[in-house]
XYZ file of N, CA, C and O in Angstrom:
708
model
N 41.117 15.246 35.953
C 42.154 15.184 34.940
C 43.067 16.404 35.109
O 42.633 17.548 34.967
N 44.303 16.179 35.421
C 45.244 17.269 35.612
C 45.785 17.719 34.261
O 46.315 16.913 33.499
N 45.626 18.998 33.979
C 46.146 19.533 32.715
C 47.643 19.738 32.852
O 48.133 20.131 33.908
N 48.362 19.433 31.787
C 49.799 19.650 31.784
C 50.018 21.166 31.750
O 49.521 21.858 30.870
N 50.735 21.678 32.731
C 50.941 23.116 32.812
C 51.864 23.585 31.684
O 52.815 22.891 31.325
N 51.542 24.735 31.139
C 52.423 25.344 30.150
C 53.686 25.775 30.870
O 53.658 26.062 32.068
N 54.781 25.855 30.128
C 55.998 26.292 30.797
C 56.555 27.542 30.134
O 56.757 27.584 28.923
N 56.764 28.553 30.939
C 57.353 29.803 30.483
C 58.583 30.063 31.331
O 58.596 29.775 32.525
N 59.602 30.636 30.730
C 60.824 30.964 31.458
C 60.868 32.457 31.761
O 60.223 33.252 31.074
N 61.668 32.820 32.754
C 61.843 34.227 33.076
C 62.413 34.921 31.833
O 63.322 34.419 31.187
N 61.813 36.060 31.486
C 62.258 36.794 30.300
C 61.390 36.542 29.079
O 61.435 37.296 28.111
N 60.570 35.466 29.106
C 59.691 35.170 27.966
C 58.583 36.214 27.868
O 58.040 36.654 28.881
N 58.255 36.562 26.624
C 57.055 37.374 26.396
C 55.888 36.406 26.316
O 55.993 35.352 25.705
N 54.791 36.781 26.958
C 53.593 35.947 26.931
C 52.387 36.842 26.634
O 52.444 38.052 26.800
N 51.299 36.213 26.199
C 50.062 36.947 25.952
C 49.038 36.460 26.968
O 48.769 35.269 27.070
N 48.521 37.411 27.736
C 47.449 37.128 28.682
C 46.209 37.752 28.049
O 46.183 38.961 27.801
N 45.185 36.947 27.716
C 44.073 37.440 26.896
C 43.464 38.777 27.296
O 43.234 39.617 26.456
N 43.242 39.003 28.558
C 42.587 40.254 28.969
C 43.526 41.461 29.003
O 43.074 42.595 29.023
N 44.836 41.221 29.026
C 45.780 42.333 29.192
C 46.794 42.476 28.061
O 47.525 43.455 28.034
N 46.884 41.503 27.181
C 47.820 41.622 26.065
C 49.186 41.058 26.386
O 49.326 40.098 27.142
N 50.216 41.687 25.824
C 51.579 41.169 25.918
C 52.240 41.624 27.208
O 52.262 42.819 27.526
N 52.768 40.659 27.938
C 53.521 40.935 29.151
C 54.787 40.113 29.125
O 55.035 39.346 28.196
N 55.593 40.265 30.151
C 56.848 39.524 30.221
C 56.932 38.812 31.557
O 56.572 39.380 32.594
N 57.395 37.557 31.534
C 57.589 36.816 32.777
C 58.836 37.403 33.440
O 59.931 37.337 32.871
N 58.666 38.011 34.617
C 59.822 38.613 35.281
C 60.349 37.761 36.437
O 61.455 37.977 36.898
N 59.532 36.772 36.861
C 59.953 35.975 38.005
C 59.062 34.744 38.145
O 57.904 34.767 37.740
N 59.625 33.687 38.697
C 58.842 32.518 39.118
C 58.891 32.534 40.646
O 59.969 32.585 41.222
N 57.725 32.530 41.290
C 57.680 32.597 42.748
C 57.015 31.362 43.324
O 56.159 30.769 42.679
N 57.401 31.041 44.543
C 56.668 30.035 45.303
C 56.084 30.782 46.499
O 56.780 31.508 47.183
N 54.758 30.619 46.693
C 54.096 31.283 47.810
C 53.150 30.311 48.483
O 52.611 29.422 47.827
N 52.955 30.525 49.779
C 51.962 29.728 50.480
C 50.692 30.575 50.572
O 50.705 31.670 51.138
N 49.619 30.069 49.975
C 48.347 30.774 50.003
C 47.295 29.809 50.513
O 47.138 28.717 49.977
N 46.611 30.189 51.581
C 45.581 29.363 52.217
C 46.111 27.968 52.535
O 45.440 26.966 52.308
N 47.343 27.929 53.029
C 47.931 26.662 53.448
C 48.426 25.783 52.310
O 48.849 24.657 52.531
N 48.377 26.270 51.095
C 48.857 25.480 49.945
C 50.071 26.163 49.336
O 50.119 27.384 49.218
N 51.040 25.344 48.924
C 52.203 25.882 48.227
C 51.842 26.083 46.762
O 51.381 25.152 46.112
N 52.001 27.291 46.268
C 51.702 27.574 44.868
C 52.939 28.108 44.168
O 53.695 28.892 44.736
N 53.105 27.672 42.926
C 54.158 28.236 42.096
C 53.467 29.232 41.165
O 52.443 28.917 40.569
N 54.013 30.440 41.096
C 53.369 31.516 40.343
C 54.300 32.110 39.293
O 55.497 32.259 39.524
N 53.712 32.451 38.146
C 54.412 33.276 37.162
C 54.122 34.716 37.554
O 52.965 35.070 37.796
N 55.144 35.539 37.618
C 54.940 36.960 37.870
C 55.115 37.653 36.523
O 56.190 37.609 35.924
N 54.017 38.250 36.037
C 54.019 38.900 34.731
C 54.034 40.401 34.905
O 53.358 40.940 35.784
N 54.786 41.070 34.057
C 54.838 42.537 34.079
C 54.294 43.069 32.755
O 54.738 42.654 31.690
N 53.318 43.952 32.854
C 52.744 44.617 31.686
C 53.197 46.068 31.761
O 52.641 46.850 32.537
N 54.214 46.415 30.984
C 54.808 47.748 31.051
C 53.819 48.853 30.719
O 53.767 49.859 31.409
N 53.058 48.674 29.658
C 52.171 49.754 29.214
C 51.166 50.132 30.301
O 50.895 51.307 30.521
N 50.622 49.137 31.001
C 49.645 49.406 32.056
C 50.306 49.619 33.412
O 49.627 49.854 34.393
N 51.618 49.456 33.461
C 52.358 49.505 34.736
C 51.692 48.584 35.752
O 51.322 48.993 36.852
N 51.541 47.330 35.330
C 50.803 46.373 36.142
C 51.615 45.088 36.297
O 52.304 44.668 35.368
N 51.526 44.494 37.458
C 52.139 43.198 37.718
C 51.020 42.220 38.037
O 50.093 42.553 38.776
N 51.107 41.031 37.465
C 50.065 40.022 37.643
C 50.727 38.712 38.050
O 51.769 38.348 37.498
N 50.144 38.029 39.015
C 50.645 36.713 39.424
C 49.645 35.654 38.975
O 48.473 35.748 39.294
N 50.157 34.679 38.239
C 49.300 33.619 37.701
C 49.849 32.276 38.175
O 51.014 31.958 37.926
N 49.028 31.466 38.869
C 49.496 30.137 39.272
C 49.917 29.345 38.029
O 49.217 29.374 37.008
N 51.064 28.684 38.097
C 51.576 27.969 36.918
C 50.582 26.916 36.429
O 50.452 26.705 35.229
N 49.841 26.284 37.358
C 48.897 25.247 36.940
C 47.614 25.821 36.339
O 46.786 25.086 35.826
N 47.438 27.148 36.413
C 46.240 27.783 35.849
C 46.545 28.561 34.555
O 45.639 29.093 33.935
N 47.808 28.616 34.178
C 48.210 29.424 33.019
C 47.434 29.042 31.765
O 46.948 29.906 31.035
N 47.300 27.750 31.529
C 46.612 27.312 30.316
C 45.113 27.606 30.390
O 44.516 28.087 29.431
N 44.498 27.360 31.539
C 43.045 27.532 31.643
C 42.622 28.993 31.541
O 41.505 29.278 31.124
N 43.500 29.943 31.887
C 43.147 31.354 31.735
C 43.472 31.853 30.329
O 43.174 32.998 29.986
N 44.085 31.000 29.515
C 44.355 31.359 28.120
C 45.716 31.988 27.887
O 45.990 32.505 26.812
N 46.580 31.948 28.897
C 47.920 32.509 28.724
C 48.660 31.690 27.669
O 48.516 30.467 27.619
N 49.405 32.378 26.806
C 50.115 31.665 25.747
C 51.407 32.380 25.382
O 51.604 33.536 25.743
N 52.254 31.668 24.652
C 53.469 32.292 24.126
C 53.055 33.229 22.998
O 51.915 33.202 22.550
N 53.990 34.042 22.525
C 53.692 34.910 21.390
C 53.263 34.049 20.214
O 53.671 32.895 20.091
N 52.476 34.615 19.333
C 51.980 33.880 18.165
C 53.136 33.472 17.252
O 54.197 34.085 17.266
N 52.867 32.485 16.426
C 53.857 32.059 15.444
C 53.904 33.082 14.313
O 52.981 33.887 14.151
N 54.962 33.044 13.513
C 55.067 33.944 12.361
C 53.888 33.735 11.424
O 53.350 34.686 10.864
N 53.476 32.474 11.280
C 52.360 32.139 10.381
C 51.073 32.819 10.867
O 50.349 33.427 10.087
N 50.802 32.745 12.166
C 49.606 33.359 12.737
C 49.645 34.876 12.562
O 48.638 35.495 12.227
N 50.826 35.471 12.761
C 50.966 36.920 12.592
C 50.742 37.303 11.125
O 50.080 38.297 10.830
N 51.274 36.506 10.196
C 51.064 36.776 8.763
C 49.571 36.722 8.428
O 49.061 37.556 7.681
N 48.868 35.720 8.982
C 47.426 35.601 8.751
C 46.684 36.823 9.288
O 45.762 37.328 8.652
N 47.099 37.309 10.453
C 46.472 38.496 11.044
C 46.716 39.716 10.148
O 45.810 40.521 9.920
N 47.919 39.836 9.612
C 48.241 40.958 8.722
C 47.426 40.865 7.424
O 47.001 41.876 6.878
N 47.208 39.641 6.955
C 46.372 39.440 5.764
C 44.926 39.857 6.057
O 44.256 40.423 5.205
N 44.457 39.558 7.261
C 43.109 39.950 7.673
C 42.953 41.466 7.570
O 41.913 41.958 7.130
N 44.004 42.203 7.959
C 43.953 43.665 7.903
C 43.757 44.172 6.468
O 43.182 45.234 6.253
N 44.258 43.399 5.506
C 44.172 43.812 4.098
C 42.791 43.563 3.499
O 42.497 44.016 2.403
N 41.942 42.823 4.217
C 40.625 42.470 3.708
C 39.658 43.636 3.721
O 39.940 44.707 4.263
N 38.514 43.405 3.131
C 37.457 44.428 3.079
C 36.773 44.489 4.445
O 36.351 43.461 4.974
N 36.641 45.685 5.021
C 35.978 45.799 6.322
C 34.533 45.317 6.250
O 33.846 45.553 5.265
N 34.110 44.610 7.284
C 32.734 44.134 7.349
C 31.943 45.142 8.183
O 32.258 45.373 9.338
N 30.959 45.729 7.556
C 30.137 46.715 8.252
C 28.875 46.016 8.715
O 28.085 45.542 7.900
N 28.715 45.931 10.036
C 27.530 45.282 10.591
C 26.483 46.343 10.854
O 26.794 47.450 11.282
N 25.250 45.991 10.653
C 24.155 46.951 10.827
C 23.418 46.761 12.148
O 22.322 47.252 12.308
N 24.021 46.030 13.074
C 23.364 45.842 14.372
C 23.605 47.075 15.246
O 24.423 47.929 14.909
N 22.922 47.130 16.374
C 23.075 48.254 17.293
C 24.519 48.325 17.788
O 25.167 47.307 17.984
N 24.989 49.556 18.003
C 26.373 49.748 18.418
C 26.685 49.007 19.726
O 27.744 48.400 19.853
N 25.777 49.002 20.677
C 26.058 48.355 21.965
C 26.354 46.865 21.775
O 27.253 46.312 22.407
N 25.612 46.227 20.883
C 25.839 44.799 20.622
C 27.175 44.578 19.892
O 27.932 43.693 20.218
N 27.448 45.447 18.901
C 28.723 45.334 18.178
C 29.890 45.573 19.118
O 30.900 44.884 19.056
N 29.753 46.564 19.994
C 30.822 46.879 20.945
C 31.121 45.674 21.830
O 32.290 45.350 22.075
N 30.080 44.982 22.284
C 30.278 43.774 23.101
C 31.022 42.701 22.303
O 31.920 42.045 22.821
N 30.623 42.522 21.040
C 31.292 41.531 20.189
C 32.757 41.892 19.993
O 33.629 41.024 20.064
N 33.030 43.169 19.737
C 34.412 43.612 19.534
C 35.244 43.381 20.795
O 36.362 42.882 20.728
N 34.684 43.749 21.949
C 35.408 43.560 23.221
C 35.696 42.076 23.464
O 36.781 41.709 23.917
N 34.724 41.223 23.165
C 34.922 39.775 23.349
C 36.045 39.273 22.443
O 36.870 38.452 22.867
N 36.087 39.767 21.204
C 37.150 39.361 20.278
C 38.518 39.812 20.783
O 39.489 39.056 20.731
N 38.586 41.045 21.279
C 39.856 41.566 21.788
C 40.312 40.749 22.995
O 41.464 40.331 23.088
N 39.399 40.493 23.921
C 39.745 39.774 25.150
C 39.979 38.285 24.939
O 40.469 37.604 25.832
N 39.628 37.777 23.743
C 39.893 36.360 23.469
C 41.394 36.108 23.340
O 41.860 34.995 23.539
N 42.138 37.156 22.990
C 43.579 37.001 22.809
C 43.932 36.414 21.457
O 45.101 36.270 21.120
N 42.920 36.065 20.647
C 43.158 35.481 19.330
C 43.550 36.593 18.358
O 42.798 37.538 18.135
N 44.746 36.459 17.777
C 45.291 37.504 16.919
C 44.423 37.805 15.710
O 44.219 38.966 15.355
N 43.878 36.783 15.073
C 43.038 36.994 13.888
C 41.770 37.759 14.260
O 41.335 38.654 13.523
N 41.175 37.446 15.405
C 39.969 38.148 15.859
C 40.270 39.612 16.170
O 39.484 40.502 15.838
N 41.404 39.862 16.794
C 41.797 41.240 17.107
C 42.018 42.015 15.802
O 41.587 43.160 15.666
N 42.664 41.362 14.823
C 42.909 42.002 13.519
C 41.580 42.341 12.829
O 41.471 43.390 12.182
N 40.575 41.485 12.982
C 39.251 41.766 12.397
C 38.666 43.049 12.989
O 38.109 43.877 12.268
N 38.783 43.202 14.301
C 38.256 44.394 14.973
C 38.988 45.633 14.454
O 38.352 46.638 14.115
N 40.310 45.549 14.366
C 41.108 46.678 13.879
C 40.676 47.039 12.455
O 40.432 48.201 12.139
N 40.553 46.031 11.604
C 40.163 46.257 10.205
C 38.763 46.885 10.114
O 38.559 47.851 9.395
N 37.814 46.335 10.863
C 36.434 46.790 10.764
C 36.216 48.193 11.336
O 35.315 48.908 10.899
N 37.032 48.597 12.312
C 36.842 49.911 12.935
C 37.769 50.994 12.385
O 37.642 52.160 12.767
N 38.704 50.644 11.505
C 39.627 51.631 10.948
C 38.876 52.642 10.088
O 37.990 52.291 9.314
N 39.229 53.919 10.245
C 38.664 54.977 9.413
C 39.817 55.730 8.758
O 40.674 56.278 9.450
N 39.826 55.766 7.424
C 40.825 56.549 6.703
C 40.497 58.023 6.867
O 39.383 58.381 7.277
N 41.444 58.883 6.536
C 41.248 60.328 6.706
C 40.052 60.869 5.936
O 39.432 61.841 6.340
N 39.743 60.220 4.793
C 38.639 60.721 3.968
C 37.287 60.086 4.318
O 36.308 60.295 3.632
N 37.260 59.310 5.400
C 36.013 58.651 5.807
C 35.372 59.402 6.972
O 36.045 60.181 7.644
N 34.071 59.126 7.220
C 33.400 59.821 8.327
C 34.075 59.553 9.666
O 34.681 58.505 9.869
N 33.963 60.512 10.541
C 34.560 60.437 11.873
C 33.933 59.310 12.694
O 32.768 58.994 12.529
N 34.743 58.718 13.598
C 34.242 57.666 14.485
C 33.650 58.296 15.747
O 34.041 59.394 16.130
N 32.762 57.546 16.387
C 32.282 57.990 17.695
C 33.415 57.756 18.702
O 34.362 57.020 18.427
N 33.303 58.368 19.862
C 34.330 58.227 20.897
C 34.525 56.757 21.277
O 35.650 56.281 21.354
N 33.431 56.031 21.481
C 33.563 54.636 21.913
C 34.143 53.752 20.804
O 34.906 52.833 21.084
N 33.803 54.048 19.537
C 34.416 53.300 18.427
C 35.922 53.520 18.421
O 36.701 52.588 18.251
N 36.302 54.773 18.593
C 37.730 55.130 18.583
C 38.453 54.412 19.728
O 39.563 53.912 19.548
N 37.836 54.385 20.917
C 38.449 53.723 22.077
C 38.689 52.240 21.795
O 39.749 51.707 22.094
N 37.689 51.573 21.256
C 37.818 50.137 20.969
C 38.857 49.924 19.872
O 39.695 49.022 19.972
N 38.834 50.759 18.832
C 39.824 50.646 17.761
C 41.234 50.788 18.327
O 42.114 49.974 18.045
N 41.454 51.829 19.130
C 42.788 52.066 19.684
C 43.237 50.940 20.595
O 44.401 50.537 20.568
N 42.322 50.390 21.381
C 42.659 49.260 22.252
C 43.066 48.034 21.458
O 44.067 47.377 21.764
N 42.292 47.726 20.418
C 42.594 46.552 19.582
C 43.894 46.757 18.816
O 44.736 45.843 18.726
N 44.073 47.957 18.281
C 45.276 48.256 17.503
C 46.524 48.170 18.393
O 47.550 47.604 18.001
N 46.405 48.689 19.599
C 47.512 48.641 20.545
C 47.852 47.197 20.921
O 49.022 46.815 20.989
N 46.826 46.383 21.137
C 47.024 44.971 21.492
C 47.769 44.249 20.370
O 48.714 43.505 20.608
N 47.356 44.479 19.125
C 47.991 43.867 17.961
C 49.419 44.383 17.803
O 50.349 43.610 17.573
N 49.606 45.688 17.970
C 50.926 46.306 17.809
C 51.921 45.801 18.855
O 53.087 45.562 18.543
N 51.449 45.599 20.098
C 52.372 45.118 21.138
C 52.873 43.719 20.835
O 54.042 43.404 21.064
N 51.988 42.869 20.304
C 52.441 41.517 19.973
C 53.385 41.554 18.768
O 54.410 40.885 18.760
N 53.061 42.358 17.771
C 53.933 42.511 16.598
C 55.294 43.065 17.028
O 56.340 42.572 16.593
N 55.278 44.070 17.897
C 56.521 44.685 18.381
C 57.392 43.668 19.120
O 58.610 43.600 18.897
N 56.777 42.865 19.978
C 57.533 41.859 20.731
C 58.116 40.801 19.793
O 59.245 40.348 19.978
N 57.339 40.428 18.769
C 57.811 39.400 17.833
C 58.940 39.911 16.942
O 59.886 39.196 16.670
N 58.828 41.166 16.496
C 59.821 41.711 15.568
C 60.900 42.519 16.277
O 61.771 43.087 15.637
N 60.836 42.572 17.594
C 61.780 43.310 18.427
C 61.931 44.762 17.963
O 63.030 45.253 17.730
N 60.777 45.408 17.814
C 60.727 46.834 17.498
C 59.867 47.496 18.568
O 59.271 46.799 19.391
N 59.800 48.821 18.580
C 58.959 49.465 19.592
C 57.498 49.513 19.120
O 57.213 49.345 17.940
N 56.602 49.734 20.075
C 55.171 49.701 19.756
C 54.755 50.751 18.718
O 54.003 50.434 17.807
N 55.243 51.999 18.809
C 54.852 52.980 17.777
C 55.242 52.544 16.357
O 54.474 52.762 15.410
N 56.395 51.922 16.199
C 56.821 51.444 14.871
C 55.895 50.329 14.387
O 55.511 50.280 13.221
N 55.523 49.437 15.301
C 54.606 48.341 14.956
C 53.232 48.909 14.599
O 52.599 48.461 13.636
N 52.798 49.909 15.341
C 51.492 50.518 15.085
C 51.484 51.198 13.711
O 50.506 51.104 12.974
N 52.577 51.847 13.377
C 52.675 52.518 12.078
C 52.608 51.497 10.944
O 51.978 51.729 9.918
N 53.237 50.343 11.157
C 53.198 49.258 10.164
C 51.747 48.811 9.921
O 51.317 48.624 8.783
N 51.012 48.650 11.007
C 49.608 48.227 10.936
C 48.776 49.289 10.220
O 47.992 48.981 9.323
N 48.967 50.558 10.596
C 48.196 51.645 9.991
C 48.496 51.778 8.503
O 47.607 52.094 7.717
N 49.739 51.518 8.111
C 50.104 51.591 6.692
C 49.349 50.528 5.889
O 48.824 50.805 4.810
N 49.264 49.321 6.429
C 48.509 48.241 5.775
C 47.038 48.654 5.649
O 46.419 48.487 4.604
N 46.487 49.215 6.728
C 45.079 49.638 6.731
C 44.815 50.762 5.735
O 43.810 50.751 5.026
N 45.740 51.735 5.670
C 45.567 52.850 4.723
C 45.590 52.343 3.282
O 44.797 52.790 2.451
N 46.512 51.428 2.988
C 46.613 50.862 1.640
C 45.322 50.129 1.279
O 44.784 50.302 0.188
N 44.823 49.315 2.216
C 43.582 48.567 1.977
C 42.406 49.524 1.812
O 41.570 49.342 0.926
N 42.350 50.574 2.630
C 41.251 51.537 2.555
C 41.242 52.235 1.198
O 40.182 52.473 0.622
N 42.439 52.535 0.688
C 42.536 53.193 -0.623
C 41.960 52.289 -1.712
O 41.280 52.756 -2.620
N 42.191 51.004 -1.603
C 41.675 50.040 -2.590
C 40.155 49.945 -2.487
O 39.452 50.035 -3.486
N 39.646 49.763 -1.255
C 38.203 49.527 -1.082
C 37.374 50.794 -1.189
O 36.182 50.726 -1.419
N 37.979 51.959 -1.028
C 37.208 53.200 -1.117
C 37.175 53.768 -2.537
O 36.460 54.715 -2.790
N 37.964 53.188 -3.443
C 37.965 53.645 -4.842
C 36.599 53.446 -5.483
O 36.143 54.282 -6.234
N 35.965 52.300 -5.140
C 34.683 51.992 -5.773
C 33.522 52.803 -5.198
O 32.424 52.763 -5.702
N 33.778 53.561 -4.130
C 32.730 54.425 -3.572
C 32.867 55.804 -4.198
O 33.811 56.534 -3.912
N 31.946 56.147 -5.052
C 31.983 57.451 -5.710
C 31.171 58.439 -4.884
O 30.021 58.162 -4.542
N 31.759 59.607 -4.566
C 31.004 60.577 -3.753
C 29.754 61.056 -4.489
O 29.784 61.258 -5.687
N 28.677 61.244 -3.746
C 27.393 61.647 -4.352
C 27.402 63.120 -4.713
O 27.979 63.920 -4.090
């Protein structure tokens, strides 16, 4: 069964699950192993990386257009929710968080950002928690920035403001001992 290939134009922003937001900079035709292939050439500015994806494989690798406004609103609502603190071992949680980030699903990425956010008055994060938080936050901010045509730091500040507001609400009920 041949899957209908997704179609992206040069200049389109796309989301590649493992790398985040990139831009289609070119459509190429190349002969590889005796077969003619049409490729999307994606540029990821933040990583200074170029990726070639066969057009017929774009859907199966999870490449997609930027999220809809509705999906982005849902992700922002997720950030406002109460963080879920899991009591499992950090190594297992870290694997779950990485899987959510690499899924490319905006709501899942927002969950990771929400759950790992630490307000200034909260205990310090471990190095690996901070790394995963920053990766997820950056992934979310790049998609928000591309959708709202703002720069990534401005998008990140928007996300952090939502998180700080939510943290202030949920930390009120915690009285210091």
